[in-house]
Amino acid sequence: MKKNRPADSIQDLQFFGEFGGVNPSIADSSTFTYLAGKTMGEVFEGIREGCYLYSRHTNPSTSYLGQALAQMEYTKGSILSSSGMGAITPTLLQLCNSGDEIISSRTIYGGTYAFMKNYLPKFNIKTTFVNTTNTYQIEKAITKKTKVIYCETMSNPLLEISDIESISTIAKSHNIKLVIDNTFTPLIFSPAKLGADIVIHSLTKFINGTSDTVGGVICSDEEFIESMIDVNSGSSMLLGPVMDSMRAASILKNLRTLHLRMKKHSDNAMYLSKKFKKDGLRVIYPGLDEHPQHELMKQQMNDGFGFGGMFVIDTKTKEKANKLMEEMQNANLGYLAVSLGFYKTLFSAPGLSTSSEIPEDERETMGLSDGLVRISIGLDNDIERTYLTMIRCMKNVEIL
Ligand SMILES: *Cc1c(COP(=O)(O)O)cnc(C)c1O
C-alpha cells in the first residue's frame, strides 16, 4: 500500500504570519526596500540569495504557496503563474530552441494543443502528436532533435492514463525532459515520483476548487526553476505571467482542504459511474474495471484519493448531449460551463476540437463520439439524490 503522503505534506506545512498569524501575512508589495545600495547590487548579480527584490521575480506570498505545491509534488522548487497556460508556455519555450522537437500526447488540453500546433512553429519548434498510452509510438517518434515529451496524467475527454513510469524510462535513456500536466489528478498522482522532470498544474481547477480565479504552477528541480526565473534568460521572468500575492494567499488556504475535496469528488464520480453503467449507459471512468488503464492507474496512483472527479457519459448525439446539459442545469444539478474541480457540478460537451489529430475512423474505435458529456462532479453530500435527479433528466430527454 502506497501512503497518501502528499496530503501529509500539506498538513505539515507550518507557516507563521509576520504578526504571529496562523496564516502568513499577505505581502502586498510589488517592490522591496534595501538599506544599502551595495546589497541590492549583490542581489542583481546573483551573489546574494534570500532577499526579495521585485514581485515578478519572487514575492513572500507566492513563495509560501510555491513551497506548499512543491512539497505536494515531491519537487525541490516551483514557480507560480497567473494561469495554467502561463505555466505551460514558458516551460516549453525554456526547454526548446529553434529546430528542436516535442513529442506530445494528441489528446491534451485545447490551449496546449493550439500552442504546440499553431504557435511554436513560429519559433521553428515542431511537435509530433502521438498516442502516449502506447509507449511504442513515443519511442518511434523520437529523433535527435527531440527535447521534450509532454502528456497529461489523465487525458481529456477519454480519461486515458499514460504510463508515466515507462515514459520516464524512455525519456531518461534519450536525455529528453518529461513534462507532465497533472491538473486532473492532484494528490492522486505524483508524477515526479514516477520519474517526470517537470510537473505542471492549472490551479484554476481542483487545487483552488472555487472557480474564482485562474492560476498555474511549474514544479521541478532547483536547476530548472532557477533557469526559469533567471533575470537574463528565464522564460517565466521575461514573459512575466506572475501570480498576484492576494491570489496566492487565497489559493494556499483552499489547498488545505484539497484532500477532502478530492476524496469526495472521487467517491461521487465512482458512485454515479457504477450506477449509470448498470443502467446501460456507456460511461468512461478510470475507476471502472473495464477502463483500459484501470490496472495501470491502480499501480501508479497514491492511495486514498480515489480515481478522480471526472467522468464521461455518451448520449450518442450532439443534440442529446446539449438537451441533457440544459435539463440538468434547469434541475439545479450544476452548471453548463467549461472547467472542472468546482464544488458544484460542471458539465460540457468536449466535442472533437482537441482531438483533431485523430483520424475519423480511429475516433470511432476509440469511442470519441459527438454525444460525450464530460462531468466534473461536485461535492454533493447526498449523491443518491443527485443520481435520482440525473436519471429523471435522462428520461426527459430520452437517453434512458
Ligand atoms: C484548464 C487546463 C489548462 C489550462 O489552464 P488555465 O488555468 O486555464 O490557463 C491546462 N491543462 C489542463 C489539463 C487543463 O484542464
Coordinates of C-alpha atoms and ligand atoms in Angstrom, one line a residue:
M1 CA 0.0 0.0 0.0
K2 CA 1.4 3.3 -1.0
K3 CA 0.9 6.0 1.6
N4 CA -1.1 9.2 0.9
R5 CA 2.0 11.3 1.8
P6 CA 1.3 14.3 -0.5
A7 CA -1.7 15.1 1.8
D8 CA 0.5 14.8 4.9
S9 CA 3.0 17.2 3.3
I10 CA 0.2 19.8 3.1
Q11 CA -1.0 19.2 6.6
D12 CA 2.6 19.6 7.9
L13 CA 3.1 23.0 6.4
Q14 CA 3.8 25.3 9.3
F15 CA 3.8 28.9 8.4
F16 CA 3.9 31.7 11.0
G17 CA 2.5 35.0 9.9
E18 CA 4.5 38.2 10.3
F19 CA 2.5 39.1 13.4
G20 CA 2.0 35.6 14.7
G21 CA -1.0 34.9 12.5
V22 CA -1.9 31.3 11.8
N23 CA -2.0 32.2 8.1
P24 CA 1.0 34.0 6.7
S25 CA 0.5 37.8 6.2
I26 CA 0.0 38.8 2.6
A27 CA 3.0 40.6 1.1
D28 CA 1.1 43.4 -0.6
S29 CA 4.1 44.9 -2.3
S30 CA 5.5 44.8 -5.8
T31 CA 8.9 46.1 -4.7
F32 CA 11.1 45.7 -1.6
T33 CA 13.4 48.1 0.1
Y34 CA 17.2 47.8 0.8
L35 CA 19.1 49.6 3.5
A36 CA 22.2 49.5 1.4
G37 CA 22.7 50.0 -2.3
K38 CA 25.5 47.5 -2.2
T39 CA 23.2 44.7 -1.1
M40 CA 20.8 45.4 -3.9
G41 CA 23.7 45.2 -6.4
E42 CA 24.7 41.9 -5.0
V43 CA 21.1 40.5 -5.4
F44 CA 21.1 41.7 -9.0
E45 CA 24.4 39.9 -9.6
G46 CA 23.1 36.8 -8.0
I47 CA 25.8 36.7 -5.3
R48 CA 23.3 37.2 -2.5
E49 CA 20.3 35.0 -2.1
G50 CA 17.2 35.0 0.1
C51 CA 16.2 38.7 -0.4
Y52 CA 13.0 39.8 -2.1
L53 CA 13.6 42.4 -4.8
Y54 CA 10.7 42.7 -7.1
S55 CA 7.5 40.7 -7.3
R56 CA 7.8 39.5 -10.8
H57 CA 10.8 37.6 -9.6
T58 CA 9.6 36.4 -6.2
N59 CA 7.2 37.5 -3.5
P60 CA 6.8 36.1 0.0
S61 CA 3.1 35.2 -0.6
T62 CA 3.7 33.4 -3.8
S63 CA 6.7 31.7 -2.2
Y64 CA 4.5 30.2 0.5
L65 CA 2.1 28.7 -2.0
G66 CA 5.0 27.6 -4.2
Q67 CA 6.7 25.8 -1.3
A68 CA 3.4 24.0 -0.5
L69 CA 2.9 22.9 -4.1
A70 CA 6.5 21.8 -4.5
Q71 CA 6.2 19.6 -1.3
M72 CA 2.9 18.2 -2.5
E73 CA 4.6 17.2 -5.8
Y74 CA 7.8 15.9 -4.3
T75 CA 9.9 18.5 -6.1
K76 CA 12.6 20.9 -4.8
G77 CA 11.1 24.0 -6.2
S78 CA 8.2 25.6 -8.1
I79 CA 7.1 28.8 -9.8
L80 CA 3.6 30.2 -9.6
S81 CA 2.0 31.7 -12.7
S82 CA -1.1 33.7 -13.5
S83 CA -2.8 30.7 -15.3
G84 CA -2.1 27.1 -16.3
M85 CA -1.2 28.3 -19.8
G86 CA 1.2 30.8 -18.1
A87 CA 3.0 27.7 -16.7
I88 CA 2.9 25.5 -19.8
T89 CA 4.0 28.0 -22.4
P90 CA 7.2 29.4 -20.7
T91 CA 8.2 25.8 -19.8
L92 CA 8.1 24.7 -23.4
L93 CA 9.9 27.9 -24.6
Q94 CA 12.6 27.4 -22.0
L95 CA 13.2 23.7 -22.9
C96 CA 13.2 24.2 -26.7
N97 CA 15.3 26.2 -29.1
S98 CA 14.7 26.8 -32.8
G99 CA 15.0 23.5 -34.6
D100 CA 14.0 21.4 -31.6
E101 CA 11.1 18.9 -31.4
I102 CA 8.4 18.0 -28.9
I103 CA 6.6 14.7 -28.7
S104 CA 3.2 15.2 -27.2
S105 CA 0.0 13.3 -26.5
R106 CA -2.6 14.0 -29.1
T107 CA -5.3 14.3 -26.5
I108 CA -4.2 17.3 -24.5
Y109 CA -5.9 20.4 -23.2
G110 CA -7.1 22.6 -26.2
G111 CA -4.9 25.6 -25.3
T112 CA -1.8 23.5 -25.0
Y113 CA -2.6 21.8 -28.3
A114 CA -3.1 25.1 -30.1
F115 CA 0.2 26.4 -28.7
M116 CA 2.1 23.5 -30.0
K117 CA 0.3 23.1 -33.3
N118 CA 0.0 26.8 -34.3
Y119 CA 2.3 29.0 -32.2
L120 CA 5.5 27.1 -31.6
P121 CA 6.2 26.7 -35.4
K122 CA 6.8 30.5 -35.4
F123 CA 9.9 29.6 -33.5
N124 CA 10.7 26.7 -35.7
I125 CA 9.7 24.2 -32.9
K126 CA 7.9 21.2 -34.3
T127 CA 5.5 18.9 -32.3
T128 CA 4.7 15.3 -33.2
F129 CA 1.4 14.2 -31.7
V130 CA 1.1 10.5 -30.7
N131 CA -1.0 8.3 -28.6
T132 CA 1.1 8.4 -25.4
T133 CA -0.8 5.4 -23.9
N134 CA 1.2 3.4 -26.4
T135 CA 4.9 3.8 -25.4
Y136 CA 6.0 2.2 -28.7
Q137 CA 4.5 5.2 -30.5
I138 CA 6.6 7.5 -28.4
E139 CA 9.8 5.6 -29.0
K140 CA 9.2 5.6 -32.7
A141 CA 8.7 9.3 -32.8
I142 CA 12.0 10.2 -31.0
T143 CA 14.6 11.9 -33.2
K144 CA 17.9 13.6 -32.4
K145 CA 16.1 16.9 -32.1
T146 CA 13.5 15.7 -29.5
K147 CA 13.9 17.8 -26.3
V148 CA 10.5 17.2 -24.6
I149 CA 7.9 14.5 -24.1
Y150 CA 4.6 16.0 -23.0
C151 CA 1.4 14.5 -21.7
E152 CA -1.3 14.7 -19.1
T153 CA -1.7 12.1 -16.3
M154 CA -5.4 11.8 -17.3
S155 CA -6.4 12.9 -20.7
N156 CA -9.4 14.7 -22.0
P157 CA -12.1 13.6 -22.8
L158 CA -11.5 9.8 -22.7
L159 CA -9.7 10.0 -19.3
E160 CA -6.9 7.8 -20.5
I161 CA -3.9 7.2 -18.3
S162 CA -0.4 7.4 -19.6
D163 CA 2.2 5.1 -18.1
I164 CA 4.5 7.8 -16.6
E165 CA 7.0 5.4 -15.2
S166 CA 7.7 3.7 -18.6
I167 CA 7.6 7.0 -20.4
S168 CA 10.1 8.5 -18.0
T169 CA 12.5 5.5 -18.5
I170 CA 12.3 6.2 -22.3
A171 CA 12.8 9.9 -21.8
K172 CA 15.8 9.4 -19.5
S173 CA 17.6 7.0 -21.8
H174 CA 17.4 9.6 -24.6
N175 CA 18.2 12.6 -22.4
I176 CA 14.8 14.1 -23.0
K177 CA 12.8 16.1 -20.4
L178 CA 9.4 14.6 -19.4
V179 CA 6.8 17.3 -18.7
I180 CA 3.5 16.2 -17.1
D181 CA 0.3 18.2 -16.7
N182 CA -1.3 16.8 -13.5
T183 CA -4.3 19.2 -13.5
F184 CA -6.9 16.4 -13.5
T185 CA -5.3 14.4 -10.7
P186 CA -3.7 16.4 -7.9
L187 CA -2.8 14.2 -4.9
I188 CA -3.9 11.1 -6.9
F189 CA -0.7 11.0 -9.0
S190 CA 2.7 12.2 -8.0
P191 CA 4.4 12.4 -11.4
A192 CA 7.8 13.4 -10.1
K193 CA 7.9 10.3 -8.0
L194 CA 7.2 8.3 -11.2
G195 CA 10.1 10.0 -13.0
A196 CA 8.7 13.2 -14.5
D197 CA 11.2 16.1 -14.7
I198 CA 8.6 18.9 -14.6
V199 CA 5.0 18.8 -13.2
I200 CA 2.5 21.4 -14.2
H201 CA -0.9 22.3 -12.8
S202 CA -3.6 24.6 -13.8
L203 CA -4.5 25.8 -10.2
T204 CA -7.8 27.0 -11.7
K205 CA -9.3 23.6 -11.4
F206 CA -9.2 21.2 -8.4
I207 CA -6.4 22.8 -6.4
N208 CA -8.1 26.1 -6.0
G209 CA -11.5 24.5 -6.2
T210 CA -13.7 27.6 -6.1
S211 CA -13.7 28.7 -9.7
D212 CA -12.9 32.2 -8.7
T213 CA -9.5 32.6 -10.3
V214 CA -7.1 31.2 -12.9
G215 CA -3.6 30.2 -11.8
G216 CA -0.8 27.8 -12.5
V217 CA 2.3 26.3 -11.2
I218 CA 5.5 24.7 -12.5
C219 CA 7.1 22.2 -10.1
S220 CA 10.7 20.9 -10.8
D221 CA 14.2 20.7 -9.5
E222 CA 16.1 23.8 -8.4
E223 CA 18.2 24.0 -11.5
F224 CA 15.2 24.2 -13.8
I225 CA 13.3 26.6 -11.6
E226 CA 16.3 28.9 -11.4
S227 CA 16.7 28.9 -15.1
M228 CA 13.1 29.9 -15.5
I229 CA 13.5 32.9 -13.2
D230 CA 16.9 34.0 -14.4
V231 CA 16.7 37.7 -14.9
N232 CA 18.7 37.5 -18.2
S233 CA 17.3 34.4 -19.8
G234 CA 14.4 32.9 -17.8
S235 CA 11.1 32.4 -19.7
S236 CA 8.9 33.0 -16.6
M237 CA 10.9 36.1 -15.6
L238 CA 10.9 37.6 -19.1
L239 CA 7.5 36.7 -20.3
G240 CA 6.1 37.7 -16.9
P241 CA 3.0 35.6 -16.3
V242 CA 3.2 36.1 -12.5
M243 CA 0.6 35.4 -9.9
D244 CA -0.6 38.2 -7.6
S245 CA 0.1 37.9 -3.9
M246 CA -3.5 38.2 -2.8
R247 CA -4.5 35.3 -5.0
A248 CA -1.6 33.2 -3.9
A249 CA -2.7 33.7 -0.3
S250 CA -6.3 32.6 -1.1
I251 CA -5.2 29.6 -3.1
L252 CA -3.0 28.5 -0.3
K253 CA -6.0 28.4 2.1
N254 CA -8.0 26.4 -0.4
L255 CA -5.2 23.9 -0.8
R256 CA -5.5 23.0 2.8
T257 CA -8.8 21.2 2.1
L258 CA -7.8 19.6 -1.2
H259 CA -7.5 16.1 0.2
L260 CA -11.1 16.1 1.5
R261 CA -12.4 17.5 -1.7
M262 CA -10.5 15.0 -3.9
K263 CA -11.9 12.1 -1.9
K264 CA -15.5 13.4 -2.1
H265 CA -15.2 14.2 -5.9
S266 CA -13.8 10.7 -6.4
D267 CA -16.4 9.0 -4.3
N268 CA -19.2 10.8 -6.1
A269 CA -17.8 10.1 -9.5
M270 CA -17.4 6.4 -8.7
Y271 CA -20.9 6.1 -7.3
L272 CA -22.5 7.7 -10.4
S273 CA -20.3 5.8 -12.9
K274 CA -21.3 2.5 -11.4
K275 CA -24.9 3.3 -11.3
F276 CA -25.1 4.7 -14.9
K277 CA -23.2 1.7 -16.2
K278 CA -25.7 -0.6 -14.6
D279 CA -28.5 1.4 -16.2
G280 CA -27.0 0.6 -19.6
L281 CA -25.2 3.8 -20.4
R282 CA -21.7 4.0 -21.9
V283 CA -19.7 5.5 -19.1
I284 CA -16.0 6.4 -19.1
Y285 CA -14.4 6.4 -15.7
P286 CA -10.9 5.1 -14.8
G287 CA -12.3 3.6 -11.6
L288 CA -14.4 1.1 -13.5
D289 CA -12.8 -2.3 -14.2
E290 CA -13.4 -2.1 -17.9
H291 CA -11.5 1.1 -18.3
P292 CA -8.4 0.2 -20.4
Q293 CA -5.9 1.7 -17.9
H294 CA -7.7 0.8 -14.7
E295 CA -5.0 -1.6 -13.6
L296 CA -2.2 0.7 -14.6
M297 CA -3.8 3.5 -12.7
K298 CA -4.1 1.3 -9.6
Q299 CA -0.4 0.6 -9.8
Q300 CA 0.8 4.2 -10.1
M301 CA -1.7 6.2 -8.1
N302 CA -1.4 7.2 -4.4
D303 CA -3.8 5.6 -2.0
G304 CA -6.8 7.3 -0.5
F305 CA -7.9 9.9 -3.1
G306 CA -9.9 7.6 -5.5
F307 CA -9.9 7.7 -9.3
G308 CA -10.7 11.4 -9.7
G309 CA -13.7 13.6 -10.0
M310 CA -14.2 13.4 -13.8
F311 CA -16.4 11.0 -15.7
V312 CA -18.0 11.0 -19.1
I313 CA -21.3 9.7 -20.4
D314 CA -22.1 9.0 -24.0
T315 CA -25.5 10.4 -25.1
K316 CA -24.8 9.3 -28.7
T317 CA -25.6 12.6 -30.4
K318 CA -24.7 16.2 -30.0
E319 CA -28.3 17.2 -29.9
K320 CA -29.0 14.8 -27.0
A321 CA -25.9 16.0 -25.2
N322 CA -27.0 19.6 -25.4
K323 CA -30.5 18.8 -24.3
L324 CA -29.3 16.8 -21.3
M325 CA -27.0 19.5 -20.1
E326 CA -29.8 22.1 -20.3
E327 CA -32.1 19.8 -18.5
M328 CA -29.5 19.1 -15.8
Q329 CA -28.9 22.8 -15.3
N330 CA -32.6 23.5 -15.0
A331 CA -32.8 20.8 -12.4
N332 CA -30.1 22.6 -10.4
L333 CA -27.6 19.7 -10.7
G334 CA -24.8 22.0 -11.7
Y335 CA -23.8 24.4 -14.4
L336 CA -23.3 24.1 -18.1
A337 CA -19.8 25.5 -18.1
V338 CA -16.3 24.6 -19.1
S339 CA -13.6 24.0 -16.5
L340 CA -13.6 21.5 -13.6
G341 CA -12.9 20.9 -10.0
F342 CA -15.6 23.2 -8.7
Y343 CA -17.8 22.5 -5.6
K344 CA -20.8 22.3 -7.7
T345 CA -21.0 20.0 -10.7
L346 CA -19.9 21.4 -14.1
F347 CA -20.7 19.8 -17.4
S348 CA -19.7 20.5 -21.0
A349 CA -19.6 18.6 -24.3
P350 CA -16.0 18.2 -25.1
G351 CA -16.7 17.8 -28.9
L352 CA -13.8 17.0 -31.1
S353 CA -11.9 20.2 -31.1
T354 CA -8.8 18.9 -29.2
S355 CA -8.7 15.6 -30.9
S356 CA -8.3 16.8 -34.5
E357 CA -5.0 14.9 -34.8
I358 CA -7.0 11.7 -34.6
P359 CA -8.2 10.2 -37.9
E360 CA -12.0 9.8 -38.4
D361 CA -12.1 6.0 -38.4
E362 CA -9.9 5.8 -35.3
R363 CA -12.1 8.3 -33.4
E364 CA -14.9 5.9 -33.8
T365 CA -13.0 2.8 -32.5
M366 CA -11.7 5.0 -29.6
G367 CA -15.2 6.0 -28.7
L368 CA -14.8 9.7 -29.4
S369 CA -18.4 10.3 -30.1
D370 CA -20.1 13.6 -30.6
G371 CA -22.5 12.8 -27.8
L372 CA -20.0 12.8 -25.0
V373 CA -20.9 14.8 -21.9
R374 CA -18.0 15.5 -19.5
I375 CA -19.0 15.8 -15.9
S376 CA -16.9 17.3 -13.2
I377 CA -18.9 16.1 -10.2
G378 CA -19.3 18.5 -7.3
L379 CA -19.1 17.9 -3.6
D380 CA -22.7 16.8 -3.4
N381 CA -23.4 15.4 0.1
D382 CA -26.3 13.2 -0.9
I383 CA -25.1 11.6 -4.1
E384 CA -28.1 9.3 -4.3
R385 CA -30.4 12.3 -4.5
T386 CA -28.2 13.7 -7.3
Y387 CA -28.4 10.3 -9.1
L388 CA -32.2 10.2 -8.9
T389 CA -32.5 13.7 -10.3
M390 CA -30.0 13.0 -13.1
I391 CA -31.9 9.9 -14.0
R392 CA -35.1 12.0 -14.3
C393 CA -33.3 14.4 -16.6
M394 CA -32.1 11.5 -18.8
K395 CA -35.5 10.1 -19.1
N396 CA -36.9 13.5 -20.0
V397 CA -34.5 13.7 -23.0
E398 CA -34.9 10.0 -23.8
I399 CA -31.4 8.9 -23.1
L400 CA -32.6 6.2 -20.8
Ligands
LIG1 C1 -7.5 24.2 -17.7 C2 -6.4 23.4 -18.1 C3 -5.2 24.0 -18.6 C4 -5.0 25.5 -18.7 O1 -5.1 26.2 -17.5 P1 -5.6 27.7 -17.4 O2 -5.5 27.9 -15.9 O3 -7.0 27.8 -18.0 O4 -4.7 28.5 -18.2 C5 -4.1 23.2 -18.9 N1 -4.2 21.8 -18.8 C6 -5.4 21.2 -18.4 C7 -5.4 19.8 -18.3 C8 -6.5 22.0 -18.0 O5 -7.6 21.4 -17.7

